[in-house]
Amino acid sequence: MALPASAKPLRADAERTVRAILEAAERVLSVNPAATMEQIAEAAGVARTTVHRRFASRDALITALATWATQRFHEAVEAARPDTAPPAIALYQVTANVLRVKIGWGFAMGADLTDAPEAARVHAEVLARCERLFARARDAGLLAPDTDLDWARRVYYALIHEAAAEAPDTDADVDALATRVVDTLLHGISKRATH
């Protein structure tokens, strides 16, 4: 978990506890967005006081959860090597990786982060990587030379959002959705002409 620069690093057991709380918060809040800190503590298998010791308020817990998920999102994009892998491969891998994060951390990824500058910084970095990947895809001929890259990126984000809403159960299902997203982005939904 990313800590503020002034924060002391957590001991390994404390870090495990924080992670257990965040994972439980995601599970509980995905089902019941109004869940209490006590319900989250119970799901994490820790005392309510432990949750309060780590997170001063419910809002602080949700901000930490969203920041944690944003970091997973960043790692998912980085793992796809969007600046160095061949554009078609990078586009598919980014899509599959991001879908896994959005499905696994859906509540956190949808949280309002108006008071989370670290999350905003990470999202800006991911946006810049996506813009570079789309430019590389255009230069490689995957997108038409006159493609409005900002529009293409926004359509791509919308496709990922809709695909994640399906919440598939298996990795194979996620891979199939990633293929569908990339195919729709690159080829649209019209019937292809055969020559």
XYZ file of C-alpha atoms in Angstrom:
195
model
C 0.000 0.000 0.000
C 1.334 3.409 -0.885
C 1.986 5.505 2.206
C 2.388 9.256 2.457
C 6.037 10.335 2.336
C 5.950 11.233 6.036
C 4.454 7.901 7.134
C 6.632 5.221 8.642
C 6.710 1.905 6.797
C 4.415 -0.701 8.300
C 5.745 -3.878 9.840
C 4.947 -6.976 7.816
C 2.174 -8.098 10.189
C 0.617 -4.617 10.211
C 0.796 -4.510 6.416
C -0.984 -7.891 6.238
C -3.669 -6.561 8.577
C -4.178 -3.438 6.455
C -4.408 -5.556 3.320
C -6.935 -7.891 4.974
C -9.029 -4.886 5.993
C -8.896 -3.395 2.481
C -9.786 -6.693 0.815
C -12.665 -7.202 3.257
C -13.827 -3.623 2.697
C -13.962 -4.249 -1.063
C -16.001 -7.436 -0.595
C -18.404 -5.926 1.938
C -18.860 -2.533 0.275
C -19.420 -4.142 -3.136
C -22.459 -5.877 -1.674
C -23.540 -3.093 0.697
C -22.070 0.374 0.034
C -23.530 1.557 3.367
C -21.727 -1.132 5.403
C -20.291 -0.058 8.722
C -16.710 -0.196 9.946
C -17.854 -2.945 12.315
C -19.129 -5.074 9.426
C -15.855 -4.543 7.581
C -13.862 -5.482 10.696
C -15.909 -8.660 11.087
C -15.320 -9.615 7.445
C -11.582 -8.956 7.875
C -11.456 -11.084 11.021
C -10.159 -8.225 13.155
C -11.535 -6.132 15.992
C -13.377 -2.912 15.184
C -10.721 -1.047 17.167
C -8.050 -2.430 14.836
C -9.860 -0.946 11.830
C -10.234 2.383 13.640
C -6.562 2.349 14.631
C -5.552 1.980 10.963
C -8.238 4.239 9.478
C -9.497 7.292 11.371
C -12.905 7.223 9.677
C -14.992 5.358 7.156
C -14.083 8.022 4.584
C -10.388 7.488 5.319
C -10.860 3.739 4.811
C -12.646 4.275 1.488
C -9.941 6.698 0.330
C -7.243 4.168 1.276
C -9.196 1.418 -0.498
C -9.534 3.502 -3.656
C -5.856 4.448 -3.541
C -4.902 0.778 -3.092
C -7.057 -0.238 -6.068
C -5.630 2.589 -8.152
C -2.151 1.231 -7.452
C -3.294 -2.252 -8.608
C -4.684 -0.555 -11.747
C -1.315 1.125 -12.370
C 0.546 -2.172 -11.862
C -1.839 -3.902 -14.295
C -1.069 -1.356 -16.994
C 2.684 -1.473 -16.318
C 2.733 -5.287 -16.479
C 1.477 -5.082 -20.076
C 4.571 -3.042 -21.093
C 2.499 -0.514 -23.084
C 5.562 1.486 -24.160
C 7.655 -1.442 -25.405
C 5.505 -4.462 -26.328
C 4.144 -4.590 -29.886
C 1.058 -2.327 -29.849
C -1.497 -5.066 -30.620
C -0.134 -7.281 -27.846
C 0.147 -4.388 -25.394
C -3.418 -3.251 -26.140
C -4.805 -6.723 -25.527
C -2.727 -7.281 -22.370
C -3.576 -3.870 -20.899
C -7.241 -4.639 -21.552
C -7.142 -8.062 -19.891
C -5.121 -6.810 -16.924
C -7.314 -3.759 -16.339
C -10.480 -5.838 -16.607
C -9.178 -8.105 -13.847
C -8.569 -5.111 -11.578
C -11.896 -3.455 -12.374
C -13.759 -6.700 -11.726
C -11.863 -7.546 -8.523
C -11.854 -4.008 -7.130
C -15.092 -2.641 -8.598
C -16.276 -0.699 -5.559
C -12.882 0.909 -4.993
C -12.372 1.751 -8.664
C -15.689 3.592 -8.653
C -15.019 5.556 -5.461
C -14.877 9.348 -5.590
C -11.260 10.383 -5.010
C -11.563 14.134 -4.652
C -9.234 14.071 -1.610
C -6.694 11.534 -2.880
C -3.864 13.301 -4.737
C -1.818 10.081 -5.032
C -4.668 8.339 -6.841
C -5.109 11.357 -9.137
C -1.384 11.283 -9.943
C -1.528 7.561 -10.781
C -4.598 8.023 -12.987
C -2.832 10.844 -14.849
C 0.198 8.599 -15.401
C -1.995 5.753 -16.691
C -3.789 8.199 -18.999
C -0.442 9.338 -20.446
C 0.597 5.709 -21.045
C -2.720 4.997 -22.733
C -2.301 8.023 -24.996
C 1.182 6.850 -25.993
C -0.098 3.319 -26.633
C -2.890 4.631 -28.860
C -0.381 6.746 -30.808
C 1.805 3.651 -31.233
C -1.247 1.646 -32.378
C -2.061 4.341 -34.947
C 1.556 4.441 -36.155
C 1.541 0.636 -36.489
C -1.580 0.764 -38.669
C -3.963 -0.729 -36.094
C -5.934 2.535 -36.115
C -6.614 4.743 -39.131
C -4.064 7.546 -39.609
C -6.735 10.213 -39.004
C -8.126 8.617 -35.825
C -9.055 11.091 -33.102
C -6.971 9.440 -30.386
C -8.758 11.165 -27.509
C -12.118 9.923 -28.794
C -10.725 6.425 -29.383
C -9.375 6.333 -25.822
C -12.710 7.454 -24.376
C -14.553 4.793 -26.394
C -12.006 2.218 -25.208
C -12.554 3.212 -21.565
C -16.326 2.910 -22.064
C -15.913 -0.552 -23.600
C -13.786 -1.673 -20.653
C -16.328 -0.265 -18.212
C -19.162 -2.164 -19.907
C -17.118 -5.365 -20.131
C -16.209 -5.169 -16.428
C -19.896 -4.840 -15.557
C -20.343 -8.419 -16.800
C -18.052 -9.604 -13.955
C -17.001 -12.919 -15.516
C -16.042 -15.784 -13.221
C -12.924 -17.221 -14.852
C -9.697 -15.977 -16.404
C -10.798 -17.506 -19.709
C -13.976 -15.403 -19.568
C -11.907 -12.278 -18.840
C -9.622 -13.115 -21.762
C -12.646 -13.534 -24.048
C -14.013 -10.171 -22.904
C -10.627 -8.517 -23.474
C -10.578 -9.938 -26.997
C -14.102 -8.623 -27.598
C -13.178 -5.143 -26.321
C -10.066 -4.914 -28.495
C -11.851 -6.356 -31.537
C -14.728 -3.882 -31.111
C -12.300 -0.991 -30.702
C -10.260 -1.905 -33.768
C -13.013 -3.207 -36.067
C -16.326 -1.838 -34.792
C -19.497 -3.866 -34.720
C -20.508 -3.834 -38.375
C -20.242 -6.893 -40.549
C -16.873 -7.013 -42.230
C -16.865 -7.129 -45.994
C -15.300 -10.201 -47.522
C -13.498 -9.890 -50.812
